[in-house]
PDB file of C-alpha atoms and ligand atoms in Angstrom:
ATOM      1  CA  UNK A   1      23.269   0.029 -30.023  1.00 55.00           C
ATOM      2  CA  UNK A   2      23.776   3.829 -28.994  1.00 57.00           C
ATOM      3  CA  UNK A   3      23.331   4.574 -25.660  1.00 60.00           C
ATOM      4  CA  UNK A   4      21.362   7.627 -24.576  1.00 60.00           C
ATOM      5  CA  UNK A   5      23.056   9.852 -22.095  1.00 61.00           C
ATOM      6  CA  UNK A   6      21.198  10.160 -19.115  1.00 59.00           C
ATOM      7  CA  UNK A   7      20.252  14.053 -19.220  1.00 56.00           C
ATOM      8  CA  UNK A   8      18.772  13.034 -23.164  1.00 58.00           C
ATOM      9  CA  UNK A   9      16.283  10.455 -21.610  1.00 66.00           C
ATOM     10  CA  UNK A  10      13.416  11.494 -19.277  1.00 74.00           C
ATOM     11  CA  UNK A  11      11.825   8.762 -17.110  1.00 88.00           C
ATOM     12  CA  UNK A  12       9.945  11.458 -15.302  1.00 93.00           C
ATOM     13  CA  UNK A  13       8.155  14.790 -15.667  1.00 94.00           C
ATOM     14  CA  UNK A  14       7.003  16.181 -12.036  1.00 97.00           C
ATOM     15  CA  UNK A  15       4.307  18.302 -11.444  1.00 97.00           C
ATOM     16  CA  UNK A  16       2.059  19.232  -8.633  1.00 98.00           C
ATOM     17  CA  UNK A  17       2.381  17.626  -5.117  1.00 98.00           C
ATOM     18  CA  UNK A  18       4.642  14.909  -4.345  1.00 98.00           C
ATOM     19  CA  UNK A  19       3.084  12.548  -1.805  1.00 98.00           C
ATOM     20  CA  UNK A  20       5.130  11.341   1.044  1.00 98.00           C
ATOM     21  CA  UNK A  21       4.120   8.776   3.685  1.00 98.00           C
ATOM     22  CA  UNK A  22       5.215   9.249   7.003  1.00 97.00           C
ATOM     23  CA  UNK A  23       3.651   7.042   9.615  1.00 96.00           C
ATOM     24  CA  UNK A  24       4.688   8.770  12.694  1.00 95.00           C
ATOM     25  CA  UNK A  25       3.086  11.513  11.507  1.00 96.00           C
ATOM     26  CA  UNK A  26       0.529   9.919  10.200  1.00 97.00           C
ATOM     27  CA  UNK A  27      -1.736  10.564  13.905  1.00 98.00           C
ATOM     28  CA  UNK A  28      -2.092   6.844  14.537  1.00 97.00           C
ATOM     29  CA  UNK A  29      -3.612   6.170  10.591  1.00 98.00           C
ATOM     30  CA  UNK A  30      -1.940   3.093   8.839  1.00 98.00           C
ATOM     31  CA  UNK A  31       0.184   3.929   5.894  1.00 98.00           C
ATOM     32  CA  UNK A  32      -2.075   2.438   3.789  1.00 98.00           C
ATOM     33  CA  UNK A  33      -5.322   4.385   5.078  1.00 98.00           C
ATOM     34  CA  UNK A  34      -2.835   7.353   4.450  1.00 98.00           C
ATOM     35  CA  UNK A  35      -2.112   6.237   0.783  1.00 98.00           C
ATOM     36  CA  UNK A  36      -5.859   5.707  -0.096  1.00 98.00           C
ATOM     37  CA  UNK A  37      -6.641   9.298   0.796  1.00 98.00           C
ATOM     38  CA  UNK A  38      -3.652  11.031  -1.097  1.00 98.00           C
ATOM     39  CA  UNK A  39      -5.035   8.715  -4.090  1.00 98.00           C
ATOM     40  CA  UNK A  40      -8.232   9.574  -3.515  1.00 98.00           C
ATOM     41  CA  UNK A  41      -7.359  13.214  -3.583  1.00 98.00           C
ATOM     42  CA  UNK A  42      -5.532  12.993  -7.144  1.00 98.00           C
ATOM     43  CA  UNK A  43      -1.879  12.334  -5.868  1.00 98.00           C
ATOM     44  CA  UNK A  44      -0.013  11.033  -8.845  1.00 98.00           C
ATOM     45  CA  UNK A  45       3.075  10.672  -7.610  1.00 98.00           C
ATOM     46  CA  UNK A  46       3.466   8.867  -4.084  1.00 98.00           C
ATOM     47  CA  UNK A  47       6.756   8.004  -2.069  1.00 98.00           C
ATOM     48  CA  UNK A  48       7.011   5.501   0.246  1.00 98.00           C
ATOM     49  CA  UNK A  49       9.350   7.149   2.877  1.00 97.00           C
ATOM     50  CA  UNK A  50       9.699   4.565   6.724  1.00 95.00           C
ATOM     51  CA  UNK A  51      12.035   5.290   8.836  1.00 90.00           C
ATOM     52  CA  UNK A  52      11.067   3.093  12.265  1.00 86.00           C
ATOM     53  CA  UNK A  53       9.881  -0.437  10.503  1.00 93.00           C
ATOM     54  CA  UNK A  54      11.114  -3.840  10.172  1.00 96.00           C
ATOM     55  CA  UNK A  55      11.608  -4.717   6.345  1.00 97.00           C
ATOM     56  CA  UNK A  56       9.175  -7.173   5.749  1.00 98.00           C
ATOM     57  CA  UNK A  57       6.498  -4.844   7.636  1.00 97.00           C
ATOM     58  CA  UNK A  58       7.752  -2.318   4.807  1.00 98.00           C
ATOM     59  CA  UNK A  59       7.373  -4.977   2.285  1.00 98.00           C
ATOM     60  CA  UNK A  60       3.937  -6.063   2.763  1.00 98.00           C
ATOM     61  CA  UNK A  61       3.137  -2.650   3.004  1.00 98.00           C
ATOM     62  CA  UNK A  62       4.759  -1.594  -0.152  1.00 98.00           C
ATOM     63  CA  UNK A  63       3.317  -5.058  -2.133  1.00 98.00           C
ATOM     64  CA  UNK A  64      -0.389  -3.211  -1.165  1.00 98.00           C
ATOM     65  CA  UNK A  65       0.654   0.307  -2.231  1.00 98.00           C
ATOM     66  CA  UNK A  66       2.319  -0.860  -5.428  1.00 98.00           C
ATOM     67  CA  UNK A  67      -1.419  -2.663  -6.272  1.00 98.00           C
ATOM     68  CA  UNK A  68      -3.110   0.406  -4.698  1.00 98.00           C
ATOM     69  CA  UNK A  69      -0.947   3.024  -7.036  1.00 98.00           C
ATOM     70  CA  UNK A  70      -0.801   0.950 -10.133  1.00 98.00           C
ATOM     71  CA  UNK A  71      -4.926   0.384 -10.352  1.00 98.00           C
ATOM     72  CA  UNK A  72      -4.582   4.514 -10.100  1.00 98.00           C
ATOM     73  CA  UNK A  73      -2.169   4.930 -12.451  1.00 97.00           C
ATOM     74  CA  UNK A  74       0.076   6.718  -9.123  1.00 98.00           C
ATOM     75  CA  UNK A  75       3.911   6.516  -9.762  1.00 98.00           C
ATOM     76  CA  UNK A  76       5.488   4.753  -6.945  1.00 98.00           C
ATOM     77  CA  UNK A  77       8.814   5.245  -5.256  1.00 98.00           C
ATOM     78  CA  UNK A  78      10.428   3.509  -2.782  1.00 98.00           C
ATOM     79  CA  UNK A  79      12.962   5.470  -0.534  1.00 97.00           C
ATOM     80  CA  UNK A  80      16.468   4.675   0.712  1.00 96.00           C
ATOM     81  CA  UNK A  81      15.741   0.230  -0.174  1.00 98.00           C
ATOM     82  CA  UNK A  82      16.565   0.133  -3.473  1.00 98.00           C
ATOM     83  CA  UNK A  83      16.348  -4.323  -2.844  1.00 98.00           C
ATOM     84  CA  UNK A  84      12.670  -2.916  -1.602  1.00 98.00           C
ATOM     85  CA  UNK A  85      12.251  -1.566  -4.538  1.00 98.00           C
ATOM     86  CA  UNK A  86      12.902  -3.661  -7.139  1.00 98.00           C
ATOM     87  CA  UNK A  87      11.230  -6.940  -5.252  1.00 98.00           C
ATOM     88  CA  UNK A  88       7.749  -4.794  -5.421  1.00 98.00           C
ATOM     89  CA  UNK A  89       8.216  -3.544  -9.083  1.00 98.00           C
ATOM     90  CA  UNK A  90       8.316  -0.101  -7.595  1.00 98.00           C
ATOM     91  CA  UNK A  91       8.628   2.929 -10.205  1.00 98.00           C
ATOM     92  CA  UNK A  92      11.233   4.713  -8.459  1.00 98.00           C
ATOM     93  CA  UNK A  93      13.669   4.755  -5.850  1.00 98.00           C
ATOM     94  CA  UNK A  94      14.931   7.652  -3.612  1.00 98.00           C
ATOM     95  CA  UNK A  95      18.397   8.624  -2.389  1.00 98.00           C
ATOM     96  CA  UNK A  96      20.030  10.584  -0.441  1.00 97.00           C
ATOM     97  CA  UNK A  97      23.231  11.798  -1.227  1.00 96.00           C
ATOM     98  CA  UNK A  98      25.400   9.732   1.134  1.00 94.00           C
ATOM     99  CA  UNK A  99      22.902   6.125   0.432  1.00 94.00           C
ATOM    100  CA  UNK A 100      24.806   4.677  -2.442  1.00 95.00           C
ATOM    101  CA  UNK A 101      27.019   5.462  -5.551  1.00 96.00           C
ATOM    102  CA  UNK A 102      23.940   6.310  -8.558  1.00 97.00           C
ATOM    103  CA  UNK A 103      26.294   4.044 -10.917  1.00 96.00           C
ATOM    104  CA  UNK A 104      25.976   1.242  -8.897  1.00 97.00           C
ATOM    105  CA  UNK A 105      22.054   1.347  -8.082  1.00 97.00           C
ATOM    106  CA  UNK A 106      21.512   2.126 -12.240  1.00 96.00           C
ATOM    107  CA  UNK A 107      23.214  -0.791 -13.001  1.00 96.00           C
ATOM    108  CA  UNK A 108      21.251  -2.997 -10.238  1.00 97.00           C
ATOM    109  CA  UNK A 109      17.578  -1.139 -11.185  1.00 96.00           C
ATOM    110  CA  UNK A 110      18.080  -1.222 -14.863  1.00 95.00           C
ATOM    111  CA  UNK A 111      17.518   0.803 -17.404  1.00 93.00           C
ATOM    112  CA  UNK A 112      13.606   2.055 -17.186  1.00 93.00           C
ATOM    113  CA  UNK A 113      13.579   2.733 -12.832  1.00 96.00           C
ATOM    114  CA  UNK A 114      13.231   6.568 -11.760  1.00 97.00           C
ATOM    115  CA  UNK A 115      16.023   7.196  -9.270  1.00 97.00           C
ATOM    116  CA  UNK A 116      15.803  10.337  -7.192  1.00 98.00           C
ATOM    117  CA  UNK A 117      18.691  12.048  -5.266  1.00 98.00           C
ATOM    118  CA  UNK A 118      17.898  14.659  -2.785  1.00 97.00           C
ATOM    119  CA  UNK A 119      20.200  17.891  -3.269  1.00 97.00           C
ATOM    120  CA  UNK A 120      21.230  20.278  -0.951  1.00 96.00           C
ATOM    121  CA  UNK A 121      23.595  22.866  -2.666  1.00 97.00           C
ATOM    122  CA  UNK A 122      24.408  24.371  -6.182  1.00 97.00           C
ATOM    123  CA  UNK A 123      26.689  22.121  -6.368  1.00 98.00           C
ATOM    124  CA  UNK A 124      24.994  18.768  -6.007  1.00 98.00           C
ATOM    125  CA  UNK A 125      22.975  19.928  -8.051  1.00 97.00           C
ATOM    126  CA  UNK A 126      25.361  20.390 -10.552  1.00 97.00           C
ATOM    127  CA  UNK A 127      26.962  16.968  -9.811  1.00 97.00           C
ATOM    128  CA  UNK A 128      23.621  15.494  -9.990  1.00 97.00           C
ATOM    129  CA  UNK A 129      23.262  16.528 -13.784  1.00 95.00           C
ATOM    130  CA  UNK A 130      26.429  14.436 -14.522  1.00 95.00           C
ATOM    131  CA  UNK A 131      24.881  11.272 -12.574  1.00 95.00           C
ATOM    132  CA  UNK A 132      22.649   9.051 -14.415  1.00 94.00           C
ATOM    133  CA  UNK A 133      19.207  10.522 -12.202  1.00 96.00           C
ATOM    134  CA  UNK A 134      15.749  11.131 -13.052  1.00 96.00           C
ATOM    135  CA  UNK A 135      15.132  13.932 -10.654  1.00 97.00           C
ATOM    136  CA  UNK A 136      16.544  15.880  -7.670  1.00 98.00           C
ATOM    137  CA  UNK A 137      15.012  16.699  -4.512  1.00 98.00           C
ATOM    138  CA  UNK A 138      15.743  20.322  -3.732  1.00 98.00           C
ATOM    139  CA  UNK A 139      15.816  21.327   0.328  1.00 95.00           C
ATOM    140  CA  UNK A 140      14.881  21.818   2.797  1.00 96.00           C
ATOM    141  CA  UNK A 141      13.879  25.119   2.068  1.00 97.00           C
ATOM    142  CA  UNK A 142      12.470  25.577   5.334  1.00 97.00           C
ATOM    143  CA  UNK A 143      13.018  24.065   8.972  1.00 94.00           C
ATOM    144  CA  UNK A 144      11.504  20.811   9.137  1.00 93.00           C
ATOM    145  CA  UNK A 145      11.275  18.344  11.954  1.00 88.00           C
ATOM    146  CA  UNK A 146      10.238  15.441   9.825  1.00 85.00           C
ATOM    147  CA  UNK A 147      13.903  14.092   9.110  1.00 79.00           C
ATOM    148  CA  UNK A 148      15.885  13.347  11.883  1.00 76.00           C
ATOM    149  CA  UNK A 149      19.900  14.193  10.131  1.00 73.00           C
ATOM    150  CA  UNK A 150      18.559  17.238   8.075  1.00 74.00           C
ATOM    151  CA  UNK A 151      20.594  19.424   7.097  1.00 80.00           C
ATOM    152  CA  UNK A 152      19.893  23.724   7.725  1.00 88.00           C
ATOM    153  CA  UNK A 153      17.155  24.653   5.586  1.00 93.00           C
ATOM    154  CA  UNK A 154      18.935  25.712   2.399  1.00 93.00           C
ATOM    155  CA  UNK A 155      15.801  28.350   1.729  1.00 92.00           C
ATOM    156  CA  UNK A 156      14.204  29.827  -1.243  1.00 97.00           C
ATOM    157  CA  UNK A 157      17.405  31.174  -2.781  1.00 97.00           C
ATOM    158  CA  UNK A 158      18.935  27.474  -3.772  1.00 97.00           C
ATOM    159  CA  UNK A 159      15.514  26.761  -5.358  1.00 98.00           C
ATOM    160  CA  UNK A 160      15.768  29.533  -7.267  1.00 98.00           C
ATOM    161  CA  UNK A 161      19.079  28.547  -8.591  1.00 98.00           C
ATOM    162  CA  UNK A 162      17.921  25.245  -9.439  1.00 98.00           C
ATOM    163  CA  UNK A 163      14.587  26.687 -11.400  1.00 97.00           C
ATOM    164  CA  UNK A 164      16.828  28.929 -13.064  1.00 97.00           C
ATOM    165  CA  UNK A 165      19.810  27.387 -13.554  1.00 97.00           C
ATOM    166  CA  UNK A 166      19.487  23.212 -13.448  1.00 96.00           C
ATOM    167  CA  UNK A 167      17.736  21.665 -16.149  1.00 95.00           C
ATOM    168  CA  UNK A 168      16.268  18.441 -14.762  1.00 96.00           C
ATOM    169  CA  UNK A 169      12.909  17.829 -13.128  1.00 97.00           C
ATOM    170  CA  UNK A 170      12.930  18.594  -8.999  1.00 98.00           C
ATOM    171  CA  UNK A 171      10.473  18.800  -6.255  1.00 98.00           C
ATOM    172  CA  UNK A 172      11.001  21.462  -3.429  1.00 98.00           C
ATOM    173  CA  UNK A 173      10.821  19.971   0.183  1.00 98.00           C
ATOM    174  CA  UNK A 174      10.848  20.813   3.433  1.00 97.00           C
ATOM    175  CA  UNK A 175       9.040  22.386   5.774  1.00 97.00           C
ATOM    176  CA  UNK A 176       6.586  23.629   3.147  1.00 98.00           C
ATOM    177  CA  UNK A 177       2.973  24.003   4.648  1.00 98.00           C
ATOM    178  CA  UNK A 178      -0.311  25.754   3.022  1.00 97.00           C
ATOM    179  CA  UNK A 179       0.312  28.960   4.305  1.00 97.00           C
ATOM    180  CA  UNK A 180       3.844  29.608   2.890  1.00 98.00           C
ATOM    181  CA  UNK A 181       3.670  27.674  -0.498  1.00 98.00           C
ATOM    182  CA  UNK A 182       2.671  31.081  -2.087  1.00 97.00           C
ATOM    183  CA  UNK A 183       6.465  32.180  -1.520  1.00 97.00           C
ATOM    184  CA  UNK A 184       7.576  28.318  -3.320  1.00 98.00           C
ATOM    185  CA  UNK A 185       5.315  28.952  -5.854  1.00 98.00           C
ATOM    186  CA  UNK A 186       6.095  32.449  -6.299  1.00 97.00           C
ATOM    187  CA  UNK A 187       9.515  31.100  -7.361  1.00 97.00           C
ATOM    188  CA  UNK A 188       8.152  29.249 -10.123  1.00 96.00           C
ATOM    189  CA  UNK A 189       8.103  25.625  -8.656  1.00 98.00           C
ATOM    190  CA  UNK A 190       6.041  23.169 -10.290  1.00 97.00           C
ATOM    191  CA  UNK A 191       6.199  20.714  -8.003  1.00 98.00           C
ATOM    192  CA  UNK A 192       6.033  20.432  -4.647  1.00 98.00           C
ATOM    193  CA  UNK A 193       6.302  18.047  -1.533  1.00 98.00           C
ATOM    194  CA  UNK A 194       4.955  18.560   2.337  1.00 98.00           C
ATOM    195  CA  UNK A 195       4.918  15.758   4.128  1.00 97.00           C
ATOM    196  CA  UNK A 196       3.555  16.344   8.032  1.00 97.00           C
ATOM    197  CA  UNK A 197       1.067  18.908   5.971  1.00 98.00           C
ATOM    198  CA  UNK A 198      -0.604  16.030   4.384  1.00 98.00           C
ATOM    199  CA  UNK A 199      -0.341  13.456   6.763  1.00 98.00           C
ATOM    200  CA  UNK A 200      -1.071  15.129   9.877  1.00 98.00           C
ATOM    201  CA  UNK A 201      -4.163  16.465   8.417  1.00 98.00           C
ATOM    202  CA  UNK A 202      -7.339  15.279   9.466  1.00 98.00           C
ATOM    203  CA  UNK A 203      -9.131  15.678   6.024  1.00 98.00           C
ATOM    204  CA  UNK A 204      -6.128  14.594   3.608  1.00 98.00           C
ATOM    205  CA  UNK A 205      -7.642  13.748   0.846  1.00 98.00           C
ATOM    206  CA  UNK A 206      -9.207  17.012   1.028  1.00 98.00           C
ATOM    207  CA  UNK A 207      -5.998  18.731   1.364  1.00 98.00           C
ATOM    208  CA  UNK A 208      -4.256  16.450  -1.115  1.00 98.00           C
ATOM    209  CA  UNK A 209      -6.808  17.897  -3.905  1.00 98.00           C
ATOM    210  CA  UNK A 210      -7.308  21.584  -2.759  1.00 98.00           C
ATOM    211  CA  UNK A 211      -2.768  21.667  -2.589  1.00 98.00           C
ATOM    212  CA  UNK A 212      -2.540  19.720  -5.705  1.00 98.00           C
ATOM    213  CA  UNK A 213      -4.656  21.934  -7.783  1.00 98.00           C
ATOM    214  CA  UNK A 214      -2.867  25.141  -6.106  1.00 98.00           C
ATOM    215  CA  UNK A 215       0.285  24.001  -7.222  1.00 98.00           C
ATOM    216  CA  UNK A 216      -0.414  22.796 -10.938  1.00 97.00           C
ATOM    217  CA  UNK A 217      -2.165  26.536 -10.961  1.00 96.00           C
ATOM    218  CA  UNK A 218       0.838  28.207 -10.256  1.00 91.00           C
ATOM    219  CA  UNK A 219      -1.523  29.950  -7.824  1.00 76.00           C
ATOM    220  CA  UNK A 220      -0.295  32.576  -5.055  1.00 70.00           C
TER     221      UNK A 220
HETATM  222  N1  TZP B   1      13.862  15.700   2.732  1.00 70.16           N
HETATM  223  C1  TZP B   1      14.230  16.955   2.909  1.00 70.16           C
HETATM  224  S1  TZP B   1      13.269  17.714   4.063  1.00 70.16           S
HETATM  225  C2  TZP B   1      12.331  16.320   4.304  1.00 70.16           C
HETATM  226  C3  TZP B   1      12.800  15.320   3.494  1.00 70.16           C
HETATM  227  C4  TZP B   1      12.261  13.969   3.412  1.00 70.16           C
HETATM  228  C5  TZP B   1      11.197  16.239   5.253  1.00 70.16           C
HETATM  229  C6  TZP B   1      10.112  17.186   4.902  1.00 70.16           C
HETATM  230  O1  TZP B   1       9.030  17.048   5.772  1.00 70.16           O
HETATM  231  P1  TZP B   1       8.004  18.249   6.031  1.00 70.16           P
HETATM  232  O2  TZP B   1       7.058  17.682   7.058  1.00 70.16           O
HETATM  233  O3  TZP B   1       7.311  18.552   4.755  1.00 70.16           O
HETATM  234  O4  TZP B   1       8.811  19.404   6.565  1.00 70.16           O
HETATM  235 MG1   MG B   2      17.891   8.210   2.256  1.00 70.16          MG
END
């Protein structure tokens, strides 16, 4: 039995707009009203991101998405509860870099879950290439007021060093929006993440499908 080293294995390719849910941004819409538009509009990739709610609210919530993404074919990730998780067969989990030790949530996951860890510098994103993760997050590169203990936005420059330099799939977050995902794109990223964008939005499935197809375009 030879294991494969992490960086060999790919659980994940990402491409085109990463769905996020955000419910107090979500202008009084359920997150599940919010998730069956993004579907609707082609999302195939969908995070469940809560801040503010008990955990078995965020359970029963995450037992509808999980059947909601899974009849689509939508990868699912869970942020920050990686017991969350794993109780709703979730694809994925998200961390942050201070959440928990990657070693320690691989072991508990297993083998086949996506684990994400958001990256703010060259440097974690170098460390992250040495961790046993599917993905990075790469941001903010703009000022966002979606996350409360955000870091300065980090900008174009560190995405550029990632697309140039990192070799492991990433989304770019953070205080992207229509009008300035030319400049993201322009950089050459592939995949891409607004949250308020999307959920604030009165039409999102609309916006889902016109952003998604913008992004897997390449198109500036
Ligand atoms: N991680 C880095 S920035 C951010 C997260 C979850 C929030 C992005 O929200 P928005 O509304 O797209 O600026
Ligand atoms: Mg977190």
């Amino acid at each position: 039995f030879k294991k494969i080293p992490p960086q060999k294995r790919r659980r994940i390719t990402l491409k085109g707009l990463y769905c996020i849910t955000a419910h107090e941004f979500s202008k009084g819409r359920s997150n599940i009203e919010v998730v069956e538009k993004m579907i609707k509009g082609g999302a195939k990739i969908l995070q469940y991101r809560e801040k503010d709610k008990n955990f078995i609210d965020m359970y029963e919530e995450c037992v509808k998405i999980r059947k909601l993404t899974q009849e689509a074919g939508v990868t699912f990730i869970v942020n920050d509860h990686v017991d969350l998780a794993m109780m709703v067969n979730a694809d994925g989990v998200h961390l942050g870099q201070d959440d928990y030790p990657i070693e320690k949530v691989r072991e508990l996951v297993g083998e086949d879950m996506i684990i994400g860890l958001s990256t703010h510098s060259p440097k974690q994103a170098q460390d992250a290439l040495k961790k046993d993760v599917d993905y990075i997050g790469v941001g903010p590169i703009y000022r966002t007021y979606t996350k409360k203990d955000v870091c300065d936005p980090v900008g174009l420059e560190y995405l550029e060093y990632v697309i140039g330099n990192i070799n492991i799939p990433y989304v770019a977050i953070g205080g992207i929006k229509e009008h300035n995902l030319h400049e993201v794109l322009s950089k050459g990223a592939k995949c891409v993440s607004m949250v308020t964008e999307i959920t604030e939005a009165e039409d999102i499935e609309g916006i889902v499908r016109r952003v998604n197809k913008k992004i897997l375009e390449g198109e500036m």
